[in-house]
PDB file of C-alpha atoms in Angstrom:
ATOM      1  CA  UNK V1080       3.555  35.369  -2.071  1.00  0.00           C
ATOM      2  CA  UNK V1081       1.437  36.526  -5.353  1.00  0.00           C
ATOM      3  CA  UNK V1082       0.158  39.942  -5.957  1.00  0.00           C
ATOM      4  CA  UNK V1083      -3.309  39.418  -6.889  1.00  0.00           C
ATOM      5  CA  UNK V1084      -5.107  42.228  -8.457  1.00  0.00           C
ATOM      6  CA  UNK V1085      -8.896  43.170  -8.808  1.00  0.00           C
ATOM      7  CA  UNK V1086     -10.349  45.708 -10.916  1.00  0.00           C
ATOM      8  CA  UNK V1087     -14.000  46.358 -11.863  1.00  0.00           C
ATOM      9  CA  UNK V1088     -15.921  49.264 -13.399  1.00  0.00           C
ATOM     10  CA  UNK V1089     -19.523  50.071 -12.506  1.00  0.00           C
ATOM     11  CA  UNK V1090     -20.567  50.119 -16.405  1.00  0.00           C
ATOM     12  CA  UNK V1091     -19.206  48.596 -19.620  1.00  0.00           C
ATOM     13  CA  UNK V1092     -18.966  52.126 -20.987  1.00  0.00           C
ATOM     14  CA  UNK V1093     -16.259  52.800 -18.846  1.00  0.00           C
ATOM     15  CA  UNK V1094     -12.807  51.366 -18.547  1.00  0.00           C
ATOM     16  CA  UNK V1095     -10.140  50.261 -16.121  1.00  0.00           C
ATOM     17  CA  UNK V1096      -7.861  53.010 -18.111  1.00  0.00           C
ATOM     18  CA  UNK V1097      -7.143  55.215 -14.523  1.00  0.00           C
ATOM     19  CA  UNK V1098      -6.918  51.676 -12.533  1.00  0.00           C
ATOM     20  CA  UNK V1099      -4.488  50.649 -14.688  1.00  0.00           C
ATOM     21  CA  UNK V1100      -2.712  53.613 -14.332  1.00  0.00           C
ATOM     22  CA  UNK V1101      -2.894  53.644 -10.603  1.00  0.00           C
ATOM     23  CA  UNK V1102      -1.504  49.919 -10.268  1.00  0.00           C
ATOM     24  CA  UNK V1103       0.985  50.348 -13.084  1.00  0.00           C
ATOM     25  CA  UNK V1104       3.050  52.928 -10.744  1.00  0.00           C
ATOM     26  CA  UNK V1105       2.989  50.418  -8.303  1.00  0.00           C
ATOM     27  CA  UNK V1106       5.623  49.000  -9.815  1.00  0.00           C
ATOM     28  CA  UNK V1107       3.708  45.131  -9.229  1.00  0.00           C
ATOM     29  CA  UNK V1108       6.128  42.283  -9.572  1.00  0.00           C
ATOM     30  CA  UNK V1109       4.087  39.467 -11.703  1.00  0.00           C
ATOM     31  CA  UNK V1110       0.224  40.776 -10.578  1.00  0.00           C
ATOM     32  CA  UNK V1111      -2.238  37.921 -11.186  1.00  0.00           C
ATOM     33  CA  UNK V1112      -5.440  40.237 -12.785  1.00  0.00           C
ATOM     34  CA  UNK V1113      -8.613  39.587 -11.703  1.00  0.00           C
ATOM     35  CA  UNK V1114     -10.951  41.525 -13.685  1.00  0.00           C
ATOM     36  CA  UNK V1115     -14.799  42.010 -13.251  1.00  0.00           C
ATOM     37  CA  UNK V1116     -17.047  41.749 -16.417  1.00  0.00           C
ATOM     38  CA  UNK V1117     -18.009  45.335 -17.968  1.00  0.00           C
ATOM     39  CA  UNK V1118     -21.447  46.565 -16.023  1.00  0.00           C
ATOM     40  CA  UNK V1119     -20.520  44.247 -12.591  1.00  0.00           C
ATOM     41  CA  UNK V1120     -22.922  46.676  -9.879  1.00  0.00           C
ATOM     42  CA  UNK V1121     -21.616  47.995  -7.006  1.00  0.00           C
ATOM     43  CA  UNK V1122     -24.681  47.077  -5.227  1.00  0.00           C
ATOM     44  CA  UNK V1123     -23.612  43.326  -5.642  1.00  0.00           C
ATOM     45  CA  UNK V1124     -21.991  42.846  -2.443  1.00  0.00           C
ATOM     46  CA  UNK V1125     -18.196  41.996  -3.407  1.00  0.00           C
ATOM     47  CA  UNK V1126     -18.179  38.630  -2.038  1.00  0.00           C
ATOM     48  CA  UNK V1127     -20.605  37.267  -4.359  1.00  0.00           C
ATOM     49  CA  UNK V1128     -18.996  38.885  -7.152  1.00  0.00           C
ATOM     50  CA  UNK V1129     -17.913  35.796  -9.613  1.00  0.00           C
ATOM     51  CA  UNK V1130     -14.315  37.603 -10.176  1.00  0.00           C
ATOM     52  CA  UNK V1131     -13.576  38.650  -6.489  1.00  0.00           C
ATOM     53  CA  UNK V1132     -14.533  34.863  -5.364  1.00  0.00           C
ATOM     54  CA  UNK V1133     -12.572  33.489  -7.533  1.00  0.00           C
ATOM     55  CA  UNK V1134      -9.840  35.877  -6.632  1.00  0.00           C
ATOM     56  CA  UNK V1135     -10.356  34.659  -2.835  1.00  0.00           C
ATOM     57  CA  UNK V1136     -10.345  30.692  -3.998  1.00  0.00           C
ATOM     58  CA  UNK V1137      -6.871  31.405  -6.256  1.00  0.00           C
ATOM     59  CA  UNK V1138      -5.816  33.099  -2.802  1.00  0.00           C
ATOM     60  CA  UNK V1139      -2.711  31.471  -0.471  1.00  0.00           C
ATOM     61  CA  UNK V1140      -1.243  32.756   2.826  1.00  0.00           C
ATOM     62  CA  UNK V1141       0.862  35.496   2.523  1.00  0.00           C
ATOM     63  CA  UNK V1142      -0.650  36.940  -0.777  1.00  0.00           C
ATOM     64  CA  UNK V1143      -1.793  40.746  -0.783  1.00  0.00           C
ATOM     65  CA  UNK V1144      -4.709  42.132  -2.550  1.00  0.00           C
ATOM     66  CA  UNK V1145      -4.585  45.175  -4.721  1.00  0.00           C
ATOM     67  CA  UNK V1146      -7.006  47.645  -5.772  1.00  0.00           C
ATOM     68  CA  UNK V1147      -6.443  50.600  -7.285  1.00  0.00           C
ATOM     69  CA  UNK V1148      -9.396  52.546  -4.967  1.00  0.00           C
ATOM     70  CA  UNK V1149     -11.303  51.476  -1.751  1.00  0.00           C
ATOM     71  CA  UNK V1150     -14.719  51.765  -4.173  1.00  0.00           C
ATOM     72  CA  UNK V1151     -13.867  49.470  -6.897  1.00  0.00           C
ATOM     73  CA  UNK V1152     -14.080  47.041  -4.204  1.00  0.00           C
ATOM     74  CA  UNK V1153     -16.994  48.244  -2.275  1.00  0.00           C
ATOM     75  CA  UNK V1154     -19.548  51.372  -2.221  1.00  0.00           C
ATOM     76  CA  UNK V1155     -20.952  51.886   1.212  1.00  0.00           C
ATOM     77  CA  UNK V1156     -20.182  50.809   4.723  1.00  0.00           C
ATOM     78  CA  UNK V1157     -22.194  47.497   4.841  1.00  0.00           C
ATOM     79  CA  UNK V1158     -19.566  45.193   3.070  1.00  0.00           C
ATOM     80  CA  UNK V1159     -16.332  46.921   4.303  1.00  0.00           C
ATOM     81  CA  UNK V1160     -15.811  45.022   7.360  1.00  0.00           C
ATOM     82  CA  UNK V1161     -16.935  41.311   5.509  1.00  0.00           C
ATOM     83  CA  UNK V1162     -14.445  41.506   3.342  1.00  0.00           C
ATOM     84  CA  UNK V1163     -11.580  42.632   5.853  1.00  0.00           C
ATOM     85  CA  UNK V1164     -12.892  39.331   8.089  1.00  0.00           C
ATOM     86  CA  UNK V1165     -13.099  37.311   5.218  1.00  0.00           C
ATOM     87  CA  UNK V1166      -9.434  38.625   4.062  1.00  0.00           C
ATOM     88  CA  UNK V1167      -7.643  38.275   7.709  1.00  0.00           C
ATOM     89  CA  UNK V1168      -9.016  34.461   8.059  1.00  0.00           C
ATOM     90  CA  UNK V1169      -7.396  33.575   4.877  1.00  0.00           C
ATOM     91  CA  UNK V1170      -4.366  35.589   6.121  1.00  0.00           C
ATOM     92  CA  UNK V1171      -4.558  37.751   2.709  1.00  0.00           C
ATOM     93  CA  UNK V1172      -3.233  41.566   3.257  1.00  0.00           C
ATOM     94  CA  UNK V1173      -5.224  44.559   1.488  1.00  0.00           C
ATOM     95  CA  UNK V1174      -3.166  47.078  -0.240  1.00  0.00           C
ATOM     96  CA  UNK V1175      -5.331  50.001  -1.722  1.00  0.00           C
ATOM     97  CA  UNK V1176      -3.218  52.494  -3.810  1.00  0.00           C
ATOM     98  CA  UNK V1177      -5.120  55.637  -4.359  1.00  0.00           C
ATOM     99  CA  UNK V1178      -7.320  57.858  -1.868  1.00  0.00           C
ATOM    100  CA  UNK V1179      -8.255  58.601   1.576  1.00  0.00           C
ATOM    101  CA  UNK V1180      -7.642  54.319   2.254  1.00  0.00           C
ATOM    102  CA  UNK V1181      -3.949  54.301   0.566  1.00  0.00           C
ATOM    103  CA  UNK V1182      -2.277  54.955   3.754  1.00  0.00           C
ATOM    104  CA  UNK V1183      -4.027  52.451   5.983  1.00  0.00           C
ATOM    105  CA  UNK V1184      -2.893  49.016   7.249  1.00  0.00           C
ATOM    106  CA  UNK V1185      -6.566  47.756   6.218  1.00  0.00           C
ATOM    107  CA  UNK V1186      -5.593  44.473   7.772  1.00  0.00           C
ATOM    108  CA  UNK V1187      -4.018  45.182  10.857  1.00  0.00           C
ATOM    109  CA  UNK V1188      -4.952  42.965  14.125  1.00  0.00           C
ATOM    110  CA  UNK V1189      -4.770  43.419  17.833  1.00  0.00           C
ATOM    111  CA  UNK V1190      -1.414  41.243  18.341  1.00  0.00           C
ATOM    112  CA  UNK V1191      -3.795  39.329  21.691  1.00  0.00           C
ATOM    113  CA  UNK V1192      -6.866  39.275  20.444  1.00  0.00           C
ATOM    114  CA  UNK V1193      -6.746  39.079  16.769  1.00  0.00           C
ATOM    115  CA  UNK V1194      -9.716  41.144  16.355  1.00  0.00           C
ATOM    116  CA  UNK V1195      -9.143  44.039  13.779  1.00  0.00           C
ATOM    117  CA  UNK V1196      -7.685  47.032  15.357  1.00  0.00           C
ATOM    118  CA  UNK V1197     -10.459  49.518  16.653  1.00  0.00           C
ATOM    119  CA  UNK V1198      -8.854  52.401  15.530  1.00  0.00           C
ATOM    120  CA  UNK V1199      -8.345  50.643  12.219  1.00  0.00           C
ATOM    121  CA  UNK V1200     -12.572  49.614  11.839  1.00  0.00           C
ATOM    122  CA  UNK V1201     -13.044  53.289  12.851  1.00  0.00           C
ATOM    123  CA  UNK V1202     -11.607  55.165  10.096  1.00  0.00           C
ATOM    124  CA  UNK V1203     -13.127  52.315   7.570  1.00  0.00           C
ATOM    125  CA  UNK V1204     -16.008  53.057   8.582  1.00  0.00           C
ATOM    126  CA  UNK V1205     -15.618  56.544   8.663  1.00  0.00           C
ATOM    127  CA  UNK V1206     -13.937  57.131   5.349  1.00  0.00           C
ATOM    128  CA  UNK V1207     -16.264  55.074   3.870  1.00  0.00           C
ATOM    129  CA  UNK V1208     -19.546  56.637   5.552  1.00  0.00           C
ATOM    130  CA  UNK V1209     -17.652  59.936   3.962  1.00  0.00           C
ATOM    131  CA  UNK V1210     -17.665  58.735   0.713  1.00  0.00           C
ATOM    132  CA  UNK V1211     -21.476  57.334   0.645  1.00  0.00           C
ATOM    133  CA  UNK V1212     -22.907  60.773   2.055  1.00  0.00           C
ATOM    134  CA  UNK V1213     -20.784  62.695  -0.720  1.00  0.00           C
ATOM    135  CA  UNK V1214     -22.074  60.268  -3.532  1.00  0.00           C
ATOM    136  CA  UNK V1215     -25.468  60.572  -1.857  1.00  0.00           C
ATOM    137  CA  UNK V1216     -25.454  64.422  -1.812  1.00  0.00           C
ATOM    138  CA  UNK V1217     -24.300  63.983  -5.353  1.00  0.00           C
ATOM    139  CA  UNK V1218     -27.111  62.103  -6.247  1.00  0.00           C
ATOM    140  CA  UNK V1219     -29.548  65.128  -4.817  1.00  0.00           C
ATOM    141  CA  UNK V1220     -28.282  67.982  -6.441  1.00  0.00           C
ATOM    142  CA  UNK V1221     -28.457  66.624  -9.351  1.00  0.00           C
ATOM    143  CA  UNK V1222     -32.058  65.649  -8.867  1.00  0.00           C
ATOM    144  CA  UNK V1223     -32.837  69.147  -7.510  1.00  0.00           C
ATOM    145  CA  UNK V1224     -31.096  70.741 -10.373  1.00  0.00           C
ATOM    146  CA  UNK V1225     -33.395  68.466 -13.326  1.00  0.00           C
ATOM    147  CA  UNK V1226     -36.579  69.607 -11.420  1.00  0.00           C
ATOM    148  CA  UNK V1227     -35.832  73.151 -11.338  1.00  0.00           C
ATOM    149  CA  UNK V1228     -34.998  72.826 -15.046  1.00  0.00           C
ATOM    150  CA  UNK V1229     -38.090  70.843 -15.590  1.00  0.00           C
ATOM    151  CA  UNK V1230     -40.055  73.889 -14.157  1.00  0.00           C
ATOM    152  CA  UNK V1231     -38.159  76.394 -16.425  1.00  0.00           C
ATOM    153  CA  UNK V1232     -39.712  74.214 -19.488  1.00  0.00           C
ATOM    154  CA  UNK V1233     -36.057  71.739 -19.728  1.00  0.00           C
ATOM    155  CA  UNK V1234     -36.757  68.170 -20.064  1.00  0.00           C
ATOM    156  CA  UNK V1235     -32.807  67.842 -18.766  1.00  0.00           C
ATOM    157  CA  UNK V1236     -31.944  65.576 -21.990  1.00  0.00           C
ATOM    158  CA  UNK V1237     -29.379  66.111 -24.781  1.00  0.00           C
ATOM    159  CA  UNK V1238     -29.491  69.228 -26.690  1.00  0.00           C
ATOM    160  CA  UNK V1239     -30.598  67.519 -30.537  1.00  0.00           C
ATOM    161  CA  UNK V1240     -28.490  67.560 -33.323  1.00  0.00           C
ATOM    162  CA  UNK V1241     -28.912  69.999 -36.105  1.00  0.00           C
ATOM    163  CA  UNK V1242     -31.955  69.135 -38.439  1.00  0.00           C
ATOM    164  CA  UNK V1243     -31.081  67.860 -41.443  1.00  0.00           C
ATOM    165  CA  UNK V1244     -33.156  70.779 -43.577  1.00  0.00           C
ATOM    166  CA  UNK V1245     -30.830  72.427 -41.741  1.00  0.00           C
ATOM    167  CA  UNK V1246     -27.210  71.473 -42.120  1.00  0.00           C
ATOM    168  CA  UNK V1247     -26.866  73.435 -45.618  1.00  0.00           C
ATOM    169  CA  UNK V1248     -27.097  76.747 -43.788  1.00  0.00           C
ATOM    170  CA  UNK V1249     -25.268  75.618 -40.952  1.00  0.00           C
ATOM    171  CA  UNK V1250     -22.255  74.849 -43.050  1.00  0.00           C
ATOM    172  CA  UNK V1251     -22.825  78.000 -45.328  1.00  0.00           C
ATOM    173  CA  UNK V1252     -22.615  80.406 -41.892  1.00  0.00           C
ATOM    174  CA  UNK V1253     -19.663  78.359 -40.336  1.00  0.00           C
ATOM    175  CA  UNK V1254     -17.998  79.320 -44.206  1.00  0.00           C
ATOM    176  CA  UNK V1255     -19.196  82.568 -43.806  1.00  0.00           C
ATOM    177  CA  UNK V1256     -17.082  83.123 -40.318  1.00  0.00           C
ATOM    178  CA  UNK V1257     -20.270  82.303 -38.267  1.00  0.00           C
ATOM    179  CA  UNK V1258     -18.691  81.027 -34.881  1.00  0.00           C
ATOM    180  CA  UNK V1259     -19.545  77.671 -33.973  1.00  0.00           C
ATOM    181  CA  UNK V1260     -20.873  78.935 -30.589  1.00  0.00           C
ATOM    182  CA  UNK V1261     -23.710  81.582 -32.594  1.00  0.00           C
ATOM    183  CA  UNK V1262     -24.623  78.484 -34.519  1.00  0.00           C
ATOM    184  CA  UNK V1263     -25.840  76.329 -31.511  1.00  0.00           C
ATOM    185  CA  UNK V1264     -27.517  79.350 -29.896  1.00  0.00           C
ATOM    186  CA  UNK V1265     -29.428  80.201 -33.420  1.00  0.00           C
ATOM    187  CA  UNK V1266     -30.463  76.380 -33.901  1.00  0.00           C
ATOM    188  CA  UNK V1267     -30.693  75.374 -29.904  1.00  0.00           C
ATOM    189  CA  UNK V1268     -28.001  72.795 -30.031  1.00  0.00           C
ATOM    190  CA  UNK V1269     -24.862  71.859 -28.570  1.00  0.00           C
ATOM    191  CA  UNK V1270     -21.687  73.018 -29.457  1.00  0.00           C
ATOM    192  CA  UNK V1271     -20.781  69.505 -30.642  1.00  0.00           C
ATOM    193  CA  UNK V1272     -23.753  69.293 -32.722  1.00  0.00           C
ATOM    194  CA  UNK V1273     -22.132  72.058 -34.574  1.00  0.00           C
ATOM    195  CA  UNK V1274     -18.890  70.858 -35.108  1.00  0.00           C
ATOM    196  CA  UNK V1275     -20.251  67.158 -36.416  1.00  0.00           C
ATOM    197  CA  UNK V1276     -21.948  68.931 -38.932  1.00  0.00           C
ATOM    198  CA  UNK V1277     -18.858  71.074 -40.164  1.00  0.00           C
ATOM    199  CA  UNK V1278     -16.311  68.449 -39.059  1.00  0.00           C
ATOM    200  CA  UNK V1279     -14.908  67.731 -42.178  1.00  0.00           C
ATOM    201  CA  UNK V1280     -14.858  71.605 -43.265  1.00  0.00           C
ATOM    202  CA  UNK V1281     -12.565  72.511 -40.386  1.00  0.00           C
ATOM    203  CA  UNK V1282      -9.296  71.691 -41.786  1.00  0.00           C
ATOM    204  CA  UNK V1283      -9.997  72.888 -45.106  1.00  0.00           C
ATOM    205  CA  UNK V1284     -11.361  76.245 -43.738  1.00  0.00           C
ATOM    206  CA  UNK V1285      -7.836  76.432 -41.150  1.00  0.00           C
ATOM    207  CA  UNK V1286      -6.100  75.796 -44.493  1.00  0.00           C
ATOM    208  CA  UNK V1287      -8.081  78.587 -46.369  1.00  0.00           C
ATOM    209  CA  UNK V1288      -7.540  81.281 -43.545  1.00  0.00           C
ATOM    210  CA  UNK V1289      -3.621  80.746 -43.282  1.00  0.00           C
ATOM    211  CA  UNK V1290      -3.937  81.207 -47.599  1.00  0.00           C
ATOM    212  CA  UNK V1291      -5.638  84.225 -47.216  1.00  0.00           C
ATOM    213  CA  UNK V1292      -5.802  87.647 -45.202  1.00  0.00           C
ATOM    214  CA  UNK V1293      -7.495  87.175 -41.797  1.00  0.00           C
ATOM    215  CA  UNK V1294     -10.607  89.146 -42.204  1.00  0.00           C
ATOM    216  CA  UNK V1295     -11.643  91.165 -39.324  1.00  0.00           C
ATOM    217  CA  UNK V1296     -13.354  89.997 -37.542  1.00  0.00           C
ATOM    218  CA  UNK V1297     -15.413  90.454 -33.395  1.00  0.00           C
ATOM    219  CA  UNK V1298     -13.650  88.937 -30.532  1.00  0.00           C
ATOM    220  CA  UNK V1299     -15.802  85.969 -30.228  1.00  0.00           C
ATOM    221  CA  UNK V1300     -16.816  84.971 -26.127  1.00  0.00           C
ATOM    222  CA  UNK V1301     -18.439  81.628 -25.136  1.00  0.00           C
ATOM    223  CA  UNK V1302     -20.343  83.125 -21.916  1.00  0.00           C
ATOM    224  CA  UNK V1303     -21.780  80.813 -18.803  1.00  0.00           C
ATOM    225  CA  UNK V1304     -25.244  79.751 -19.706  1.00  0.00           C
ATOM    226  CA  UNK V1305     -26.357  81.972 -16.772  1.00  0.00           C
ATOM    227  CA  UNK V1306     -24.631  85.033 -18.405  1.00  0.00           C
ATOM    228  CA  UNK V1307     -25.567  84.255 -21.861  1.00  0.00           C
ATOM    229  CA  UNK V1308     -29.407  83.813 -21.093  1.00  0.00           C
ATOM    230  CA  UNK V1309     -29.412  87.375 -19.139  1.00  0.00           C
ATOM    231  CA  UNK V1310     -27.620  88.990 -22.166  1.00  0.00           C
ATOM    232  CA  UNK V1311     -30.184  87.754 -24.461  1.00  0.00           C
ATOM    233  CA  UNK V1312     -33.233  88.756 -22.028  1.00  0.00           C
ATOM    234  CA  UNK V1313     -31.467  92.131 -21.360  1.00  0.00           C
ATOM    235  CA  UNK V1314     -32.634  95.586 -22.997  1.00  0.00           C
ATOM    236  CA  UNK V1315     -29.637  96.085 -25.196  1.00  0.00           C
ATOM    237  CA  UNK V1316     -28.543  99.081 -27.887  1.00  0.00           C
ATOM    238  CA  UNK V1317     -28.948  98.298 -31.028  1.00  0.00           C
ATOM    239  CA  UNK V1318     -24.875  97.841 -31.807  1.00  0.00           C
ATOM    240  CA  UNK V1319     -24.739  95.509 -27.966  1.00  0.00           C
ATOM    241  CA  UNK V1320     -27.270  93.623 -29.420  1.00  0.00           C
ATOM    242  CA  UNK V1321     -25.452  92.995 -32.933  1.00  0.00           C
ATOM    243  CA  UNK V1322     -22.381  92.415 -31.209  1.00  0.00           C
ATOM    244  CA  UNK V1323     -23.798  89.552 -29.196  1.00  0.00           C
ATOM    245  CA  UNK V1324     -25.530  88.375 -32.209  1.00  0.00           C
ATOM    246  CA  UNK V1325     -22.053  87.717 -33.458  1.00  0.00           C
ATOM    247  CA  UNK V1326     -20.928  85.396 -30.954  1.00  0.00           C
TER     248      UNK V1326
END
């Protein structure tokens, strides 16, 4: 009886890293890997995936599938229940090791009628309706959220990276003890922008403050967007307004 596993990631940006993880504590004795190439869709239903039917053709009696989570395998309800027939006529068990599905018999028949269990089909479906409304609802908020930016003015892309006219002073200020969070609010870019264009002045500055006295200098706060936008909008003092100048 083999332990044949299947892993797949929706884009070849990401990796099986937490998969791995996930089966590795599962303490498999001799797993035969069946991976999915980078970028395999999850709307490509799983049996016509080239990986997962060739993991069903290597298949024998008595083997057991495992996945690290229900939705490397599938995404919505519609292929759930084809692969569970497809799985108990080849008389291959379904082990899933993380999530709401790790604690289910996925496989599990009526002892007469061979059917799959009701109770068991129930909470597949269930679980799995579950997990397409959250992805959905996912999937609207964050379209709700880039048209109300759009109507503040935001075009919802990356923050640029600092001009290159620009990088001089940027480096000068960071020198100077300007805080990397000042910088991206006085040139409109990220945080990170900042530090790739001082990245190879922050060891040398570390080294140059541990040489020499720590000047004195404001406590420096990296506010909430929401915060920092009414700060900056807000009718300040004259000393508020220098303090939040510095960072």
């Amino acid at each position: 009886m083999a332990n044949l596993v299947y892993k797949r990631v929706s884009t070849d940006q990401q990796s099986t890293a937490r998969q791995n993880l996930v089966l590795d504590e599962a303490g498999l004795e001799d797993p035969v890997v069946f991976e999915e190439d980078g970028g395999t869709s999850s709307r490509l239903p799983p049996l016509q995936r080239p990986k997962f039917r060739e993991l069903l053709t290597y298949a024998r009696p008595g083997d057991t599938v495992h996945i690290a989570e229900m939705f490397r395998l599938v995404r919505g309800t519609g292929h759930i229940l084809d692969v569970l027939d497809v799985l108990h006529r080849d008389q291959v068990a379904l082990r899933i090791h993380d999530g709401a599905f790790s604690a289910m018999h996925l496989t599990a028949r009526h002892p007469r009628t061979g059917e799959l269990l009701s109770t068991v089909k129930f909470m597949v479906q269930t679980l799995a309706a579950a997990g397409e409304l959250q992805r959905d609802l996912h999937r609207e908020l964050t379209y709700d959220g880039l048209r109300a930016a759009e109507a503040k003015g935001s075009k919802g892309r990356r923050r640029p990276a600092v001009a290159a006219d620009k990088t001089t002073d940027v480096r000068t200020a960071y020198l100077e003890g300007r805080s990397i969070a000042a910088l991206a609010r006085d040139h409109s870019v990220s945080r990170g922008a900042i530090r790739t264009a001082v990245a190879d002045l922050l060891p040398d500055h570390a080294a140059a403050a541990e040489d020499s006295p720590a000047p004195e200098l404001p406590v420096t706060l990296d506010m909430p967007g929401k915060v920092a936008d009414f700060l900056l909008a807000a009718e300040l003092e004259p000393a508020e307004r220098a303090a939040l100048d510095q960072g």
